[in-house]
Structures are given as structure tokens and as C-alpha cells.
Amino acid sequence: MTKRSNIANCPIIARDQLDAMLDSAQDAFVGADSKGIITFWNRAAARIFAYDKNQAMGQPLTLLIPERYLAAHMADMHRVQTTGISKVSGSTVELVGRRADGSEFPLEMAISHYNQDGELCFTGIIRDISAAKANAANLQAAENELRKANETLKKRVRERTQALTEALERGLQHKKRTDAILRQIPASIAIYTG
């Protein structure tokens, strides 16, 4: 049996099987039609955006986009619809999403578009990266604190080295004066005994 015949004999995954697999994913899977209306919504999307499936299905994608990004989103949708060319399709981009309560969060999204029965459709695989961003910010803050502590330590070492150098200089000057005085003592003793 060849690979080709093995592939040909594989059963096709049914829609309900695909839905079950996508529902078990940790990343959100969101599908939309050519008008930007949500046509697919998995459990992770419900968890991340805080809209249950019934609330999200049939709604515009703009529901998930902060207002300040709507114009850019609409321009991108129009460009893809008219030219079939997407600047981000097939790549992962970092964006900002909007939850049901209006709060915003950073996300990564892999976007693709395809034709289904002559209609342009979109799929987004979305990951909430809030925790990763917070960890990166905490790491950066810790690095900044470490850098600051290191600079403070270097400054203190320089100051202490300078103080010790000055003390050593004073000690050497004192020793020179003491040695000069001690060299004069035998001459002074000779004068009194003589």
C-alpha cells in the first residue's frame, strides 16, 4: 500500500468532530464571513472574550475590537474583500482585543482567509498574551532594578576605593613624617648627652 492510498482511505473529519476538536483547544478559534459576521466561536473564545457562543454568533467582529482600531480593521477588511490581498494573512500579529465588559487585553492572532462556496471567509486563532506581557514587564522591571542596584554598588565601590586610597595616602604621609622625626631623634639624643 502506498502513502497515497493510505491518505485516500482516511475518513473525512465531520463538522461535529472538527467542532469538538476546536472546542477543546486552549486558543480561541473565531470564524467570520465576508461581511465580518462571526460564524464560528469555540469555548476558548468564550473564555477569552467573555461572550458565550450564543452572544457572539451572528455578531460583527467589531464587537471584539477596541473602538480606536475599528477604522483600521474596516479598511483591512475592505482591502481583502476588493483585492483578495491581506497584509497579515498567514502570519501571527500582536493586537489588542476587547472583552464583553469593555476591558482590553493584548493578544496574538494568526489570521487566514479563504473562499468557501464563492464567499470570502476569515479565521483567526487567538491567544490572550496578558500573562506573557505581565511577565515580560516584571522581568524588565527586575532587570532595571538589578541594573540600578549594580550601578549603586559600582558607585559605592568607587567611593570606598577612593576613601581607602585617601586613607592610605594619609597613612603614608604620616609614616614619612614619623620616619623623618625618628631619624632626628638620634641626633637630638646625641646633643643632650654630649
Coordinates of C-alpha atoms in Angstrom, one line a residue:
M1 CA 0.0 0.0 0.0
T2 CA 1.3 3.4 -0.9
K3 CA 1.1 6.6 1.1
R4 CA -1.4 7.9 -1.5
S5 CA -3.8 5.0 -1.0
N6 CA -3.5 5.4 2.8
I7 CA -4.4 9.0 2.6
A8 CA -7.2 8.2 0.2
N9 CA -8.6 5.7 2.7
C10 CA -8.6 8.1 5.7
P11 CA -12.1 9.1 6.8
I12 CA -13.0 12.8 6.3
I13 CA -13.5 14.6 9.6
A14 CA -17.1 15.5 10.0
R15 CA -18.1 19.1 11.1
D16 CA -19.1 17.9 14.6
Q17 CA -15.8 16.2 15.0
L18 CA -13.9 19.3 14.0
D19 CA -16.1 21.5 16.3
A20 CA -15.3 19.1 19.2
M21 CA -11.6 19.3 18.5
L22 CA -11.6 23.1 18.2
D23 CA -13.7 23.4 21.4
S24 CA -11.0 21.5 23.3
A25 CA -8.3 23.9 22.1
Q26 CA -6.7 26.4 24.5
D27 CA -6.6 29.1 21.8
A28 CA -9.7 30.9 20.6
F29 CA -10.9 30.0 17.1
V30 CA -13.1 32.6 15.6
G31 CA -14.5 32.4 12.1
A32 CA -16.2 35.2 10.1
D33 CA -17.9 35.6 6.8
S34 CA -17.2 38.2 4.1
K35 CA -19.3 40.8 6.0
G36 CA -17.2 40.3 9.1
I37 CA -20.0 38.5 10.9
I38 CA -18.9 35.8 13.4
T39 CA -19.7 32.3 12.1
F40 CA -17.6 30.2 14.4
W41 CA -16.8 30.6 18.1
N42 CA -15.1 27.9 20.3
R43 CA -15.0 27.6 24.1
A44 CA -11.6 29.3 24.4
A45 CA -13.1 32.3 22.5
A46 CA -15.9 32.4 25.1
R47 CA -13.4 32.2 27.9
I48 CA -11.0 34.9 26.5
F49 CA -13.6 37.4 25.3
A50 CA -16.3 36.6 28.0
Y51 CA -19.1 36.3 25.4
D52 CA -20.8 32.9 25.3
K53 CA -21.4 31.3 21.9
N54 CA -25.0 32.5 21.7
Q55 CA -23.9 36.1 22.4
A56 CA -21.1 36.0 19.8
M57 CA -22.5 34.1 16.9
G58 CA -24.0 36.3 14.2
Q59 CA -22.4 39.4 15.7
P60 CA -19.9 41.6 13.9
L61 CA -16.2 41.1 14.6
T62 CA -16.1 44.7 15.6
L63 CA -17.6 43.5 18.9
L64 CA -14.1 42.2 19.8
I65 CA -12.1 45.3 18.6
P66 CA -11.4 48.4 20.7
E67 CA -13.0 51.5 19.1
R68 CA -9.8 53.2 18.3
Y69 CA -8.8 50.3 16.0
L70 CA -12.2 50.0 14.1
A71 CA -11.3 52.2 11.2
A72 CA -8.1 50.3 10.5
H73 CA -10.0 47.0 10.8
M74 CA -12.7 48.1 8.4
A75 CA -10.0 49.3 5.9
D76 CA -8.2 46.0 6.1
M77 CA -11.5 44.1 5.6
H78 CA -12.3 46.2 2.6
R79 CA -8.9 45.8 1.1
V80 CA -9.1 42.0 1.4
Q81 CA -12.6 41.9 0.0
T82 CA -11.7 44.0 -3.0
T83 CA -8.2 42.8 -3.8
G84 CA -8.0 39.4 -2.1
I85 CA -4.7 40.5 -0.6
S86 CA -4.1 40.6 3.1
K87 CA -1.0 42.0 4.8
V88 CA -1.4 39.7 7.7
S89 CA -3.0 36.5 6.4
G90 CA -0.7 33.6 7.1
S91 CA 1.2 35.4 9.9
T92 CA 0.8 36.0 13.6
V93 CA 0.2 39.5 14.6
E94 CA 0.0 41.2 18.0
L95 CA -3.2 43.2 18.5
V96 CA -5.5 44.4 21.3
G97 CA -8.8 42.7 21.9
R98 CA -11.9 43.9 23.8
R99 CA -13.8 41.7 26.2
A100 CA -17.6 41.8 26.9
D101 CA -17.0 44.1 29.9
G102 CA -15.2 46.6 27.6
S103 CA -11.7 45.8 29.1
E104 CA -8.9 45.5 26.7
F105 CA -6.1 42.9 26.6
P106 CA -3.1 42.1 24.4
L107 CA -3.5 39.1 22.0
E108 CA -1.6 37.3 19.3
M109 CA -3.7 36.2 16.3
A110 CA -2.9 34.1 13.3
I111 CA -5.2 35.2 10.6
S112 CA -6.2 33.4 7.4
H113 CA -8.8 33.9 4.7
Y114 CA -10.2 31.5 2.2
N115 CA -13.1 31.1 -0.2
Q116 CA -16.0 28.9 0.6
D117 CA -18.7 28.5 -2.0
G118 CA -17.5 31.7 -3.6
E119 CA -17.6 33.7 -0.4
L120 CA -14.6 35.1 1.3
C121 CA -14.2 33.8 4.9
F122 CA -11.8 34.6 7.7
T123 CA -10.4 32.5 10.5
G124 CA -8.5 33.8 13.5
I125 CA -6.6 31.7 16.0
I126 CA -6.3 33.9 19.1
R127 CA -4.2 33.7 22.2
D128 CA -4.5 36.0 25.2
I129 CA -0.9 37.1 26.0
S130 CA -1.8 39.2 29.1
A131 CA 0.2 36.9 31.3
A132 CA 3.2 36.8 29.0
K133 CA 3.1 40.6 28.7
A134 CA 2.9 41.0 32.5
N135 CA 5.8 38.5 32.9
A136 CA 7.9 40.4 30.4
A137 CA 7.1 43.7 32.2
N138 CA 8.0 42.1 35.5
L139 CA 11.2 40.8 34.1
Q140 CA 12.1 44.2 32.6
A141 CA 11.4 45.9 36.0
A142 CA 13.6 43.3 37.7
E143 CA 16.4 43.9 35.1
N144 CA 16.0 47.6 35.7
E145 CA 16.2 47.2 39.5
L146 CA 19.2 44.9 39.1
R147 CA 20.9 47.4 36.8
K148 CA 20.2 50.2 39.2
A149 CA 21.5 48.1 42.2
N150 CA 24.6 47.3 40.1
E151 CA 25.2 50.9 39.4
T152 CA 24.7 51.8 43.0
L153 CA 27.1 49.1 44.0
K154 CA 29.7 50.3 41.5
K155 CA 29.4 53.8 42.8
R156 CA 29.8 52.7 46.4
V157 CA 32.8 50.6 45.5
R158 CA 34.4 53.6 43.7
E159 CA 33.6 55.8 46.7
R160 CA 35.0 53.2 49.1
T161 CA 38.1 52.7 47.0
Q162 CA 38.6 56.4 46.9
A163 CA 38.2 56.7 50.7
L164 CA 40.7 53.8 51.2
T165 CA 43.1 55.3 48.7
E166 CA 43.0 58.7 50.5
A167 CA 43.4 56.9 53.9
L168 CA 46.4 55.0 52.6
E169 CA 47.9 58.3 51.3
R170 CA 47.3 59.9 54.7
G171 CA 48.9 56.9 56.4
L172 CA 51.9 57.0 54.0
Q173 CA 52.3 60.8 54.6
H174 CA 52.1 60.2 58.4
K175 CA 54.7 57.4 58.1
K176 CA 57.0 59.7 56.2
R177 CA 56.6 62.4 58.9
T178 CA 57.1 59.8 61.6
D179 CA 60.2 58.4 59.9
A180 CA 61.6 61.9 59.5
I181 CA 61.0 62.6 63.2
L182 CA 62.5 59.2 64.2
R183 CA 65.6 59.9 62.1
Q184 CA 66.1 63.2 64.0
I185 CA 65.8 61.5 67.4
P186 CA 69.3 60.0 67.5
A187 CA 70.7 63.4 66.6
S188 CA 68.7 65.0 69.4
I189 CA 69.8 62.4 71.9
A190 CA 73.4 63.0 70.9
I191 CA 73.0 66.7 71.6
Y192 CA 71.7 66.2 75.1
T193 CA 74.3 63.5 76.0
G194 CA 77.2 65.1 74.5

